[in-house]
XYZ file of C-alpha atoms in Angstrom:
233
model
C 161.286 71.483 -30.417
C 159.870 71.744 -26.904
C 156.521 73.095 -28.139
C 156.263 70.223 -30.612
C 156.933 67.707 -27.821
C 154.341 69.388 -25.583
C 151.641 69.232 -28.277
C 152.473 65.649 -29.215
C 152.192 64.322 -25.663
C 148.995 66.282 -25.030
C 147.372 64.676 -28.075
C 148.378 61.241 -26.799
C 147.100 61.688 -23.244
C 143.721 59.998 -23.750
C 145.136 56.673 -24.960
C 148.582 56.815 -23.358
C 148.035 54.078 -20.757
C 146.858 51.602 -23.418
C 149.900 52.146 -25.620
C 152.732 52.772 -23.138
C 153.272 49.126 -22.158
C 157.082 49.215 -22.222
C 157.292 52.574 -20.487
C 155.026 51.312 -17.698
C 157.109 48.140 -17.301
C 160.186 50.273 -16.670
C 158.214 52.470 -14.280
C 157.057 49.487 -12.252
C 160.690 48.508 -11.685
C 161.372 52.013 -10.436
C 158.412 51.858 -8.031
C 159.692 48.608 -6.527
C 162.675 50.586 -5.243
C 160.351 53.166 -3.772
C 158.773 50.412 -1.646
C 162.016 50.333 0.369
C 161.258 53.795 1.740
C 159.288 53.977 4.965
C 157.944 57.440 4.121
C 158.967 59.012 0.780
C 156.618 62.012 1.067
C 156.427 64.779 0.049
C 157.118 63.277 -3.381
C 157.313 64.771 -6.882
C 156.801 62.709 -10.047
C 158.742 64.529 -12.760
C 157.261 63.965 -16.216
C 154.388 62.029 -14.679
C 152.392 61.480 -17.861
C 148.859 60.444 -16.882
C 149.852 59.839 -13.256
C 149.271 56.095 -13.526
C 152.541 55.386 -11.696
C 152.406 58.307 -9.276
C 151.947 57.068 -5.691
C 148.861 58.335 -3.906
C 149.807 61.552 -2.158
C 152.478 62.409 -4.722
C 152.549 65.558 -6.867
C 152.595 65.203 -10.658
C 154.491 67.511 -12.989
C 154.237 67.273 -16.772
C 154.925 69.675 -19.604
C 151.808 68.565 -21.550
C 148.569 70.225 -20.371
C 146.377 67.210 -21.203
C 148.686 64.898 -19.256
C 148.367 67.133 -16.196
C 144.579 67.012 -16.629
C 144.643 63.210 -16.645
C 146.661 63.277 -13.410
C 144.017 65.440 -11.768
C 141.284 63.098 -12.992
C 143.137 60.364 -11.068
C 142.924 62.445 -7.922
C 146.556 63.537 -7.996
C 147.769 67.063 -7.413
C 149.309 68.163 -10.714
C 151.078 71.117 -12.288
C 151.771 71.708 -15.958
C 155.378 72.851 -16.098
C 158.807 72.262 -17.596
C 161.216 69.944 -15.751
C 163.942 72.460 -16.557
C 162.046 75.127 -14.566
C 160.295 73.357 -11.684
C 157.836 75.798 -10.043
C 158.540 74.803 -6.426
C 160.765 76.289 -3.756
C 164.132 74.864 -2.750
C 164.004 71.749 -0.556
C 160.291 71.138 -1.185
C 160.402 67.349 -1.612
C 161.825 64.385 0.241
C 161.742 62.228 -2.905
C 161.662 62.856 -6.656
C 160.930 60.101 -9.172
C 161.047 60.277 -12.963
C 160.301 57.572 -15.531
C 160.925 57.905 -19.298
C 160.782 61.700 -19.273
C 164.131 63.437 -18.873
C 165.477 62.246 -22.238
C 163.322 65.070 -23.663
C 165.110 67.696 -21.556
C 168.490 69.363 -21.350
C 169.828 66.996 -18.688
C 172.112 69.426 -16.922
C 169.132 71.756 -16.409
C 166.519 69.194 -15.322
C 168.960 67.426 -12.980
C 170.033 70.736 -11.443
C 166.381 71.671 -10.877
C 165.684 68.270 -9.330
C 168.607 68.801 -6.963
C 167.290 72.238 -6.036
C 163.788 71.091 -5.014
C 165.041 68.057 -3.049
C 165.558 68.279 0.682
C 169.054 67.593 2.038
C 169.422 63.808 2.211
C 166.457 63.362 -0.154
C 166.410 60.724 -2.887
C 166.056 60.903 -6.648
C 164.975 57.758 -8.531
C 165.489 58.077 -12.287
C 164.531 55.688 -15.071
C 165.668 56.921 -18.479
C 166.037 55.303 -21.926
C 169.575 55.737 -23.231
C 171.526 55.279 -26.445
C 170.743 51.885 -27.974
C 167.001 52.372 -27.533
C 164.862 51.817 -30.665
C 167.922 50.245 -32.262
C 165.913 48.129 -34.722
C 163.663 50.998 -35.778
C 166.611 53.377 -36.240
C 168.552 50.777 -38.242
C 165.625 50.335 -40.629
C 165.230 54.087 -40.979
C 168.906 54.514 -41.870
C 168.416 51.986 -44.690
C 165.841 54.335 -46.231
C 168.577 56.942 -46.703
C 166.446 59.921 -45.642
C 168.060 63.211 -44.674
C 165.498 63.717 -41.884
C 167.356 63.496 -38.537
C 166.056 61.275 -35.750
C 165.787 61.886 -32.034
C 168.991 61.070 -30.137
C 168.769 59.298 -26.811
C 171.353 60.428 -24.246
C 174.484 58.345 -23.825
C 174.599 56.303 -20.627
C 178.007 57.777 -19.802
C 176.606 61.303 -20.153
C 173.704 60.540 -17.797
C 176.058 59.060 -15.201
C 178.487 61.970 -15.340
C 175.800 64.629 -14.982
C 174.001 62.640 -12.254
C 177.163 62.159 -10.186
C 177.924 65.884 -10.293
C 174.835 66.498 -8.159
C 173.921 63.266 -6.348
C 175.610 60.476 -4.459
C 174.859 57.331 -6.452
C 173.213 54.737 -4.212
C 172.573 52.046 -6.822
C 171.966 51.590 -10.517
C 170.683 48.949 -12.904
C 170.749 48.471 -16.661
C 167.985 46.530 -18.367
C 166.090 46.293 -21.633
C 162.345 46.263 -22.179
C 161.247 45.084 -25.604
C 158.377 43.701 -27.619
C 158.017 42.308 -31.124
C 154.825 43.364 -32.879
C 152.745 41.693 -35.574
C 153.370 44.485 -38.069
C 155.539 47.520 -38.628
C 152.509 49.802 -38.296
C 151.686 48.375 -34.854
C 155.287 48.854 -33.755
C 155.340 52.462 -34.960
C 152.040 53.090 -33.163
C 153.599 51.791 -29.931
C 156.322 54.437 -30.284
C 154.353 57.386 -31.669
C 151.153 56.604 -29.783
C 152.629 57.654 -26.451
C 153.534 61.057 -27.892
C 157.171 60.229 -28.611
C 157.145 61.429 -32.199
C 160.282 62.614 -33.944
C 160.612 66.277 -32.881
C 162.441 67.135 -36.122
C 159.452 66.601 -38.378
C 157.635 64.003 -40.463
C 159.116 61.906 -43.286
C 157.974 62.131 -46.886
C 155.295 59.642 -47.867
C 157.648 57.644 -50.093
C 160.247 57.421 -47.342
C 157.631 56.283 -44.843
C 156.330 53.531 -47.115
C 159.863 52.301 -47.789
C 160.629 52.338 -44.067
C 157.500 50.322 -43.225
C 158.456 47.774 -45.862
C 161.925 47.314 -44.332
C 160.729 47.431 -40.715
C 158.049 44.806 -41.378
C 160.778 42.144 -41.505
C 161.464 42.633 -37.769
C 158.945 45.006 -36.125
C 160.738 45.150 -32.781
C 160.580 47.998 -30.244
C 163.245 48.008 -27.551
C 164.420 50.473 -24.940
C 167.767 50.252 -23.181
C 167.081 51.673 -19.747
C 169.300 53.082 -17.011
C 167.656 53.058 -13.585
C 169.691 55.039 -11.107
C 169.038 56.071 -7.499
C 170.845 58.936 -5.843
C 170.875 60.993 -2.656
C 171.308 64.717 -2.244
C 174.261 65.375 0.035
């Protein structure tokens, strides 16, 4: 599954910033918290995508090679690597941020790695879509009756439990970012166009056409987001 995710996000790198409107909205809320820090550097952006949200002077990490290339084009230092195996020494960063990325990882591994590379007293700012995201799209897909499984967002409770095992929770916020599109095809493009395609495969043509017919009645894309800040103690 990981190789499929890597290829999908690499293919989407060129047009990511145009399509990822909801993801960037969530990321901007995360960055507003970063403004409270007098000096958050050295800083790592975990799952940085194109680096659009990465503060100047920050280091980008992304599993997709083309995303890392886009970060470098923006003048950011960037490494292509897996968030579950961060290629930096212990206590390398004062701050780690991550927006709409760790839902694609084994959370216990990526959070443990984040903890490892943070300095003592360092901060981790995480924005992650949780269960309840893409509710309208998933509901319409279930009506099709396909046997093809869909991606599962992590449960909010699971994220909290794993986060609190490693970090002292400083604050958290729940919010929803959403947009209704003119057509089902536009809504699907807003989801798939950022690289977030179903890692379990593609539907049959008949199933897809039936889904688009159902989804066209309410082509809504929504993400239920948990934004949580923590400190390594």
